[in-house]
Short mmCIF file of C-alpha atoms and ligand atoms in Angstrom, two decimals:
data_model
loop_
_atom_site.label_atom_id
_atom_site.label_comp_id
_atom_site.label_asym_id
_atom_site.label_seq_id
_atom_site.Cartn_x
_atom_site.Cartn_y
_atom_site.Cartn_z
CA UNK A 1473 102.66 59.80 115.93
CA UNK A 1474 104.42 62.12 113.44
CA UNK A 1475 104.89 65.86 114.06
CA UNK A 1476 106.80 68.81 112.61
CA UNK A 1477 108.96 70.15 115.43
CA UNK A 1478 110.97 73.27 116.28
CA UNK A 1479 114.08 71.43 117.50
CA UNK A 1480 116.53 74.25 118.21
CA UNK A 1481 116.98 77.83 117.02
CA UNK A 1482 117.06 77.98 113.20
CA UNK A 1483 116.18 74.26 112.95
CA UNK A 1484 113.03 72.15 112.36
CA UNK A 1485 112.62 68.41 111.93
CA UNK A 1486 109.98 65.63 111.60
CA UNK A 1487 109.84 63.52 114.72
CA UNK A 1488 107.91 60.76 116.39
CA UNK A 1489 106.24 62.31 119.42
CA UNK A 1490 103.92 60.93 122.13
CA UNK A 1491 100.10 60.89 121.51
CA UNK A 1492 98.34 63.88 123.10
CA UNK A 1493 96.58 63.18 126.40
CA UNK A 1494 92.88 64.15 126.83
CA UNK A 1495 92.49 66.76 129.52
CA UNK A 1496 89.41 65.64 131.54
CA UNK A 1497 86.75 66.86 131.90
CA UNK A 1498 86.72 69.82 129.43
CA UNK A 1499 89.42 68.98 126.84
CA UNK A 1500 89.41 67.49 123.36
CA UNK A 1501 91.70 65.62 121.06
CA UNK A 1502 91.57 66.68 117.44
CA UNK A 1503 93.13 65.67 114.18
CA UNK A 1504 94.00 68.44 111.65
CA UNK A 1505 91.97 68.56 108.44
CA UNK A 1506 93.72 71.64 107.01
CA UNK A 1507 96.54 73.81 108.32
CA UNK A 1508 98.37 76.91 107.38
CA UNK A 1509 101.96 77.95 107.90
CA UNK A 1510 102.32 81.43 109.48
CA UNK A 1511 104.94 84.11 109.62
CA UNK A 1512 104.84 83.68 113.41
CA UNK A 1513 106.01 80.02 112.99
CA UNK A 1514 108.95 81.34 110.94
CA UNK A 1515 109.67 83.90 113.63
CA UNK A 1516 109.58 81.20 116.33
CA UNK A 1517 112.27 79.27 114.51
CA UNK A 1518 114.34 81.98 112.90
CA UNK A 1519 113.42 85.11 115.01
CA UNK A 1520 116.45 85.15 117.32
CA UNK A 1521 116.16 87.00 120.65
CA UNK A 1522 115.68 85.45 124.03
CA UNK A 1523 115.63 81.60 124.07
CA UNK A 1524 112.23 80.08 123.26
CA UNK A 1525 110.86 76.66 124.22
CA UNK A 1526 112.57 74.20 121.84
CA UNK A 1527 111.66 70.56 120.98
CA UNK A 1528 108.15 71.72 120.46
CA UNK A 1529 105.48 70.85 117.88
CA UNK A 1530 104.89 73.94 115.72
CA UNK A 1531 101.66 75.27 114.19
CA UNK A 1532 98.59 77.20 115.36
CA UNK A 1533 96.36 77.69 112.24
CA UNK A 1534 93.99 74.80 111.80
CA UNK A 1535 90.63 73.42 110.91
CA UNK A 1536 90.32 70.02 112.59
CA UNK A 1537 88.12 67.02 113.21
CA UNK A 1538 87.19 66.30 116.82
CA UNK A 1539 88.47 62.80 117.74
CA UNK A 1540 87.52 62.58 121.38
CA UNK A 1541 86.05 64.92 124.01
CA UNK A 1542 86.13 65.17 127.81
CA UNK A 1543 83.09 64.08 129.95
CA UNK A 1544 81.93 67.67 130.52
CA UNK A 1545 82.21 68.96 126.93
CA UNK A 1546 78.68 70.03 125.87
CA UNK A 1547 78.85 71.62 122.40
CA UNK A 1548 81.23 69.41 120.44
CA UNK A 1549 81.43 65.68 119.74
CA UNK A 1550 83.68 63.23 117.84
CA UNK A 1551 83.44 63.75 114.10
CA UNK A 1552 82.65 67.49 114.22
CA UNK A 1553 84.78 69.68 111.89
CA UNK A 1554 85.72 72.82 113.80
CA UNK A 1555 87.84 75.94 113.44
CA UNK A 1556 90.60 76.03 116.05
CA UNK A 1557 91.58 79.56 117.14
CA UNK A 1558 95.29 80.44 117.03
CA UNK A 1559 94.87 82.21 120.39
CA UNK A 1560 93.27 79.97 122.94
CA UNK A 1561 92.86 81.93 126.25
CA UNK A 1562 92.07 80.23 129.52
CA UNK A 1563 88.60 81.69 130.04
CA UNK A 1564 88.46 80.15 133.54
CA UNK A 1565 91.31 82.43 134.76
CA UNK A 1566 90.22 85.34 136.96
CA UNK A 1567 92.40 87.71 134.84
CA UNK A 1568 90.32 86.69 131.78
CA UNK A 1569 87.17 87.67 133.62
CA UNK A 1570 88.76 91.13 133.99
CA UNK A 1571 89.41 91.42 130.24
CA UNK A 1572 93.01 90.35 130.30
CA UNK A 1573 92.48 86.96 128.70
CA UNK A 1574 95.37 87.10 126.29
CA UNK A 1575 97.87 87.77 129.02
CA UNK A 1576 96.26 86.09 132.01
CA UNK A 1577 98.86 84.76 134.50
CA UNK A 1578 101.80 85.59 132.25
CA UNK A 1579 102.28 87.63 129.10
CA UNK A 1580 101.16 85.92 125.87
CA UNK A 1581 99.42 83.14 127.89
CA UNK A 1582 96.69 83.11 125.27
CA UNK A 1583 99.19 82.09 122.58
CA UNK A 1584 99.51 78.48 123.66
CA UNK A 1585 99.37 76.25 120.54
CA UNK A 1586 102.85 75.70 119.19
CA UNK A 1587 104.28 77.76 122.03
CA UNK A 1588 103.46 76.48 125.51
CA UNK A 1589 101.40 73.44 124.42
CA UNK A 1590 102.13 71.20 121.39
CA UNK A 1591 100.92 72.78 118.18
CA UNK A 1592 98.70 71.56 115.28
CA UNK A 1593 101.49 70.31 112.92
CA UNK A 1594 100.96 66.78 114.24
CA UNK A 1595 98.67 63.88 113.43
CA UNK A 1596 96.68 64.72 116.60
CA UNK A 1597 96.76 67.50 119.16
CA UNK A 1598 94.98 68.37 122.40
CA UNK A 1599 92.90 71.46 123.41
CA UNK A 1600 92.50 71.95 127.18
CA UNK A 1601 89.00 73.43 127.02
CA UNK A 1602 86.82 72.59 124.01
CA UNK A 1603 83.59 74.53 124.76
CA UNK A 1604 85.38 77.87 125.24
CA UNK A 1605 87.89 77.34 122.47
CA UNK A 1606 86.59 75.52 119.36
CA UNK A 1607 84.38 77.28 116.83
CA UNK A 1608 81.46 75.84 114.87
CA UNK A 1609 81.78 76.51 111.16
CA UNK A 1610 78.50 77.82 109.64
CA UNK A 1611 77.07 76.22 106.52
CA UNK A 1612 78.32 77.73 103.31
CA UNK A 1613 81.72 78.71 104.73
CA UNK A 1614 84.50 76.88 102.87
CA UNK A 1615 87.45 75.03 104.42
CA UNK A 1616 89.92 77.70 103.26
CA UNK A 1617 87.73 80.53 104.49
CA UNK A 1618 87.47 78.92 107.85
CA UNK A 1619 91.23 78.40 107.93
CA UNK A 1620 91.77 82.07 107.25
CA UNK A 1621 89.49 83.05 110.17
CA UNK A 1622 91.49 81.33 112.94
CA UNK A 1623 94.50 83.72 112.91
CA UNK A 1624 94.87 85.93 109.86
CA UNK A 1625 91.40 87.47 109.86
CA UNK A 1626 91.09 87.91 113.62
CA UNK A 1627 94.62 89.45 113.82
CA UNK A 1628 94.05 91.86 110.95
CA UNK A 1629 90.72 92.93 112.46
CA UNK A 1630 92.28 93.21 115.91
CA UNK A 1631 94.74 95.62 114.30
CA UNK A 1632 91.91 97.67 112.81
CA UNK A 1633 89.83 97.60 116.01
CA UNK A 1634 92.62 98.92 118.19
CA UNK A 1635 93.30 101.70 115.69
CA UNK A 1636 89.96 103.18 116.90
CA UNK A 1637 88.87 104.02 113.33
CA UNK A 1638 86.06 106.56 112.97
CA UNK A 1639 83.89 107.06 109.93
CA UNK A 1640 85.75 109.16 107.38
CA UNK A 1641 89.25 108.53 108.84
CA UNK A 1642 92.39 108.22 106.87
CA UNK A 1643 94.18 104.99 107.80
CA UNK A 1644 97.66 103.85 106.86
CA UNK A 1645 98.36 100.15 106.94
CA UNK A 1646 102.09 99.39 107.08
CA UNK A 1647 102.63 95.91 105.68
CA UNK A 1648 100.25 94.14 103.32
CA UNK A 1649 100.94 90.44 103.94
CA UNK A 1650 97.85 88.47 105.05
CA UNK A 1651 97.56 90.31 108.33
CA UNK A 1652 97.81 93.78 106.79
CA UNK A 1653 95.33 92.77 104.10
CA UNK A 1654 92.75 91.79 106.73
CA UNK A 1655 93.49 95.03 108.56
CA UNK A 1656 92.58 96.83 105.37
CA UNK A 1657 89.34 94.81 105.11
CA UNK A 1658 88.62 95.64 108.77
CA UNK A 1659 89.34 99.36 108.29
CA UNK A 1660 87.07 99.48 105.29
CA UNK A 1661 84.22 97.92 107.33
CA UNK A 1662 84.80 100.32 110.20
CA UNK A 1663 84.24 103.32 107.96
CA UNK A 1664 87.68 104.43 106.93
CA UNK A 1665 87.43 106.86 104.01
CA UNK A 1666 90.97 106.60 102.69
CA UNK A 1667 93.20 103.62 103.24
CA UNK A 1668 96.83 104.04 102.34
CA UNK A 1669 98.60 100.65 102.11
CA UNK A 1670 102.36 100.18 102.22
CA UNK A 1671 103.93 97.00 100.74
CA UNK A 1672 105.69 95.85 97.63
CA UNK A 1673 104.87 92.41 96.23
CA UNK A 1674 102.47 92.69 93.30
CA UNK A 1675 100.17 89.91 94.46
CA UNK A 1676 99.71 91.72 97.79
CA UNK A 1677 99.22 95.06 96.08
CA UNK A 1678 96.44 93.50 93.98
CA UNK A 1679 94.83 92.04 97.10
CA UNK A 1680 95.20 95.33 99.00
CA UNK A 1681 93.04 97.01 96.33
CA UNK A 1682 90.56 94.12 96.43
CA UNK A 1683 90.05 94.60 100.19
CA UNK A 1684 89.69 98.35 100.05
CA UNK A 1685 92.99 100.19 99.79
CA UNK A 1686 92.60 103.50 98.04
CA UNK A 1687 96.30 104.10 97.56
CA UNK A 1688 99.20 101.64 97.61
CA UNK A 1689 102.82 102.75 97.93
CA UNK A 1690 106.02 100.70 98.08
CA UNK A 1691 108.41 101.14 101.02
CA UNK A 1692 111.16 100.32 98.47
CA UNK A 1693 110.53 103.53 96.50
CA UNK A 1694 111.75 106.12 99.00
CA UNK A 1695 110.83 107.65 102.34
CA UNK A 1696 107.45 106.29 103.45
CA UNK A 1697 106.87 108.98 106.09
CA UNK A 1698 107.55 111.85 103.65
CA UNK A 1699 105.22 110.34 101.08
CA UNK A 1700 102.37 109.60 103.43
CA UNK A 1701 102.58 113.10 104.92
CA UNK A 1702 102.63 114.59 101.43
CA UNK A 1703 99.57 112.55 100.54
CA UNK A 1704 97.71 113.83 103.65
CA UNK A 1705 98.50 117.59 103.31
CA UNK A 1706 101.16 117.29 105.99
CA UNK A 1707 98.69 116.16 108.68
CA UNK A 1708 99.35 112.45 108.60
CA UNK A 1709 96.80 109.69 108.86
CA UNK A 1710 94.29 109.52 111.76
CA UNK A 1711 95.24 105.87 112.39
CA UNK A 1712 98.18 103.64 111.53
CA UNK A 1713 98.05 99.85 111.69
CA UNK A 1714 101.50 98.23 111.79
CA UNK A 1715 101.33 94.81 110.20
CA UNK A 1716 104.82 94.18 108.78
CA UNK A 1717 108.38 95.45 108.44
CA UNK A 1718 111.27 95.68 110.85
CA UNK A 1719 111.96 97.96 113.85
CA UNK A 1720 111.94 101.04 111.66
CA UNK A 1721 108.21 100.83 110.95
CA UNK A 1722 107.39 101.57 114.61
CA UNK A 1723 109.33 104.81 114.40
CA UNK A 1724 107.72 105.61 111.03
CA UNK A 1725 104.26 105.12 112.53
CA UNK A 1726 104.95 107.63 115.32
CA UNK A 1727 106.46 110.01 112.79
CA UNK A 1728 103.46 109.97 110.46
CA UNK A 1729 100.36 109.58 112.65
CA UNK A 1730 98.28 112.76 113.28
CA UNK A 1731 99.12 114.97 116.27
CA UNK A 1732 96.44 115.32 118.89
CA UNK A 1733 94.32 112.29 118.10
CA UNK A 1734 96.43 109.88 116.09
CA UNK A 1735 96.17 106.21 117.08
CA UNK A 1736 98.78 103.54 116.27
CA UNK A 1737 97.77 99.90 116.49
CA UNK A 1738 100.64 97.47 116.34
CA UNK A 1739 100.11 93.77 115.65
CA UNK A 1740 103.62 93.37 114.18
CA UNK A 1741 106.27 91.13 115.71
CA UNK A 1742 109.70 92.63 116.43
CA UNK A 1743 112.45 90.00 116.54
CA UNK A 1744 115.62 90.06 118.62
CA UNK A 1745 116.18 91.95 121.89
CA UNK A 1746 116.74 95.64 122.64
CA UNK A 1747 114.28 98.54 122.24
CA UNK A 1748 112.22 100.19 119.53
CA UNK A 1749 112.95 103.88 118.80
CA UNK A 1750 110.25 106.41 119.91
CA UNK A 1751 111.20 109.54 117.97
CA UNK A 1752 111.37 112.50 120.38
CA UNK A 1753 110.47 115.25 117.93
CA UNK A 1754 107.49 113.78 116.13
CA UNK A 1755 106.51 112.18 119.46
CA UNK A 1756 106.11 115.73 120.77
CA UNK A 1757 108.90 115.07 123.29
CA UNK A 1758 106.40 112.85 124.98
CA UNK A 1759 103.42 115.21 124.54
CA UNK A 1760 102.17 114.60 120.98
CA UNK A 1761 98.73 113.23 121.82
CA UNK A 1762 99.61 110.09 119.89
CA UNK A 1763 98.30 106.83 121.29
CA UNK A 1764 100.01 103.47 120.78
CA UNK A 1765 98.34 100.08 121.20
CA UNK A 1766 100.29 96.87 120.96
CA UNK A 1767 98.14 93.74 120.70
CA UNK A 1768 98.05 90.04 120.38
CA UNK A 1769 95.19 88.82 118.23
CA UNK A 1770 91.86 88.31 119.88
CA UNK A 1771 91.06 84.63 120.21
CA UNK A 1772 88.77 82.02 121.68
CA UNK A 1773 85.52 80.55 120.43
CA UNK A 1774 83.19 83.61 120.48
CA UNK A 1775 85.72 85.73 118.56
CA UNK A 1776 86.34 83.12 115.86
CA UNK A 1777 82.62 82.43 115.50
CA UNK A 1778 82.23 86.18 114.88
CA UNK A 1779 84.91 86.04 112.18
CA UNK A 1780 83.09 83.09 110.60
CA UNK A 1781 79.85 85.03 110.74
CA UNK A 1782 81.47 87.89 108.78
CA UNK A 1783 82.30 85.31 106.12
CA UNK A 1784 78.93 83.59 106.25
CA UNK A 1785 77.10 86.86 105.52
CA UNK A 1786 79.50 87.86 102.80
CA UNK A 1787 81.06 90.84 104.60
CA UNK A 1788 84.68 89.68 104.08
CA UNK A 1789 85.92 86.85 101.90
CA UNK A 1790 89.37 85.80 103.09
CA UNK A 1791 89.70 82.88 100.61
CA UNK A 1792 91.75 84.92 98.02
CA UNK A 1793 94.52 85.06 100.60
CA UNK A 1794 95.24 81.43 99.97
CA UNK A 1795 97.55 81.60 96.98
CA UNK A 1796 99.23 78.24 97.43
CA UNK A 1797 97.58 74.94 98.32
CA UNK A 1798 99.41 71.67 99.10
CA UNK A 1799 97.80 68.29 99.70
CA UNK A 1800 98.98 65.81 102.34
CA UNK A 1801 100.30 66.04 105.88
CA UNK A 1802 103.92 65.67 104.77
CA UNK A 1803 103.72 68.92 102.82
CA UNK A 1804 103.50 71.04 106.01
CA UNK A 1805 107.26 71.45 105.76
CA UNK A 1806 106.96 72.81 102.15
CA UNK A 1807 104.31 75.33 103.24
CA UNK A 1808 106.51 76.37 106.18
CA UNK A 1809 109.62 76.83 103.97
CA UNK A 1810 107.59 78.75 101.34
CA UNK A 1811 106.31 81.08 104.13
CA UNK A 1812 109.95 81.71 105.11
CA UNK A 1813 111.06 82.31 101.51
CA UNK A 1814 108.10 84.61 100.63
CA UNK A 1815 108.12 84.28 96.85
CA UNK A 1816 106.55 87.21 94.96
CA UNK A 1817 103.23 85.41 94.43
CA UNK A 1818 102.70 84.16 97.98
CA UNK A 1819 100.17 85.44 100.46
CA UNK A 1820 99.29 82.29 102.39
CA UNK A 1821 100.22 78.65 101.94
CA UNK A 1822 97.56 76.14 103.09
CA UNK A 1823 97.91 72.35 103.42
CA UNK A 1824 94.77 70.27 102.94
CA UNK A 1825 95.33 67.07 104.91
CA UNK A 1826 91.85 65.57 104.35
CA UNK A 1827 89.29 66.86 101.92
CA UNK A 1828 86.02 67.09 103.96
CA UNK A 1829 82.53 68.32 103.28
CA UNK A 1830 81.66 71.10 105.68
P1 LIG B 802 104.17 88.97 105.95
O1 LIG B 802 103.50 88.05 105.03
O2 LIG B 802 105.69 88.82 106.14
O3 LIG B 802 103.90 90.44 105.47
C1 LIG B 802 104.67 91.48 105.93
C2 LIG B 802 104.37 92.69 105.04
O4 LIG B 802 105.18 93.74 105.48
C3 LIG B 802 104.68 92.49 103.57
O5 LIG B 802 103.61 93.12 102.85
C4 LIG B 802 105.94 93.22 103.36
O6 LIG B 802 106.08 93.74 102.07
C5 LIG B 802 105.74 94.38 104.36
N1 LIG B 802 106.95 95.07 104.73
C6 LIG B 802 108.22 94.62 104.87
N2 LIG B 802 109.04 95.64 105.21
C7 LIG B 802 108.27 96.72 105.24
C8 LIG B 802 108.53 98.09 105.56
N3 LIG B 802 109.77 98.50 105.85
N4 LIG B 802 107.50 98.96 105.54
C9 LIG B 802 106.26 98.52 105.28
N5 LIG B 802 105.94 97.25 104.97
C10 LIG B 802 106.96 96.40 104.98
O7 LIG B 802 103.59 88.88 107.42
P2 LIG B 802 102.11 88.53 107.96
O8 LIG B 802 101.89 87.10 108.00
O9 LIG B 802 101.13 89.40 107.23
O10 LIG B 802 102.28 88.99 109.45
C11 LIG B 802 102.52 90.39 109.76
C12 LIG B 802 103.08 90.50 111.15
O11 LIG B 802 102.07 90.19 112.09
C13 LIG B 802 104.25 89.58 111.42
O12 LIG B 802 105.24 90.28 112.19
C14 LIG B 802 103.61 88.50 112.27
O13 LIG B 802 104.55 87.83 113.10
C15 LIG B 802 102.61 89.30 113.04
N6 LIG B 802 101.53 88.54 113.62
C16 LIG B 802 101.06 89.01 114.78
C17 LIG B 802 99.94 88.38 115.39
C18 LIG B 802 99.41 88.97 116.65
O14 LIG B 802 98.69 88.27 117.33
N7 LIG B 802 99.67 90.19 116.96
C19 LIG B 802 99.36 87.30 114.79
C20 LIG B 802 99.85 86.85 113.52
C21 LIG B 802 100.94 87.49 112.95
P3 LIG B 802 106.45 92.88 100.79
O15 LIG B 802 105.25 93.01 99.92
O16 LIG B 802 107.67 93.51 100.22
O17 LIG B 802 106.69 91.48 101.25
ZN1 LIG B 803 99.58 82.52 112.69
#
C-alpha cells in the first residue's frame, strides 16, 4: 500500500510499504477518512537535533474508518468512523495507572503514531488497543471539527490546563498558530479575564480575537517582555502558555510571568540540541516563585471524547482553524509542504480522503 514517509533528515517520499498487521486481541486496522498535517510532522523531518527514527510513515492527526478489529475489542466495529488521538498512551502500563501515561516506560511513549509506530499518512494503519484509544464522534460534530479535536484542541487545552488559570487571571499566550489559538479558547473557558496573545500573521490574529484574546501584539514589533510588562503595570501575567516561537520564548516567559505565583505552561517544541536559557535575574536567582510545566498533549480515548463533547455542546468550535482543504490521499504531501511554508493565510491544512456522513 502507499504511504508518505520520513525517509531521512530533511527528506520525505511516497513509498510502497507493507500492510499493517492487526494486533490481537485488542488492536484495530483503520483507513484514514481525513487527515491533517501538523507542525510536529514538519519538526520531525526538518527539526534537526538528535537522530530520529527514519524510514517511517508520518502523520498523527486523523479521523478514520475502522476496517478490522481484534477479537476482544468491545466498543468499535468495522465501518465505524472514529477520531484517532494523536497521543495514544498504553493504558495497560503500570506507569499509566500512576498518572504517567504519556511517558510510561520511556519519555514520549504516548506519542507513538508517526514516531514509534507507523503513522496515519498511509492507506491503512494499525492501532494496538482500540477500546482505550479510539473516540466515538457524537452526532452533529463535523468531520473537520473532529479532526481538530485529536491533536490541536487537546494540545491547546493541555497548555491552558497546566497554566493553572484562576478566574480573573491575566494570561499571556506566546504563539497563535492552531495550538496557541486553542490555548486561548481554553484560557477563556477556564475564567481568564485578560488574554494577551502574541503572534503576527493576520489570519491568526483574527482567530485569536474570535477565541477570546483581549489584546494581540506582534513579536515583530519590538520587545515582547517590555510590552507585556507595560500592559500589566509591571507585574506581568499570572500565567503564560508557550505555544510557538524559538528558544527565546522560554526565556521571555520566565522574564514576564508574575513573581510569587506565576505559572508557565510550555507545549512548544524546541528543535536542535543544547539548553534553554533560564534568566537568573527575573528567575529570582532560582527563588522567584515561578512554576514551569512542560507537557505533551493529553491523549487517549476519554480525553478526545471530552474534546468532542466540548464541540457537541457548542463550547468551542475548532472548525475555523481549517483554512485550507485538499481532497484526495495524494494531496497529503501538499498539505505537509504548506504547513512547512506557513503562508500568511494558513492556520491548518486538512486533507479529505473520503467524504463521509458522520
Ligand atoms: P505554528 O502554526 O507554527 O504557530 C506558531 C506560532 O508561534 C505562530 O503564531 C507564530 O507567529 C508564533 N511565533 C513565532 N515566533 C514567535 C515568537 N518569537 N514569539 C511569539 N510567537 C512566535 O505552530 P502550531 O502548530 O500552533 O504548534 C505550536 C507548537 O506546539 C509547535 O512547536 C509544535 O511542535 C508544538 N506542539 C506540541 C504538542 C505537544 O504535545 N506538546 C502537540 C502539537 C504541537 P506567526 O503568526 O508570525 O506565524
Ligand atoms: Zn499534530
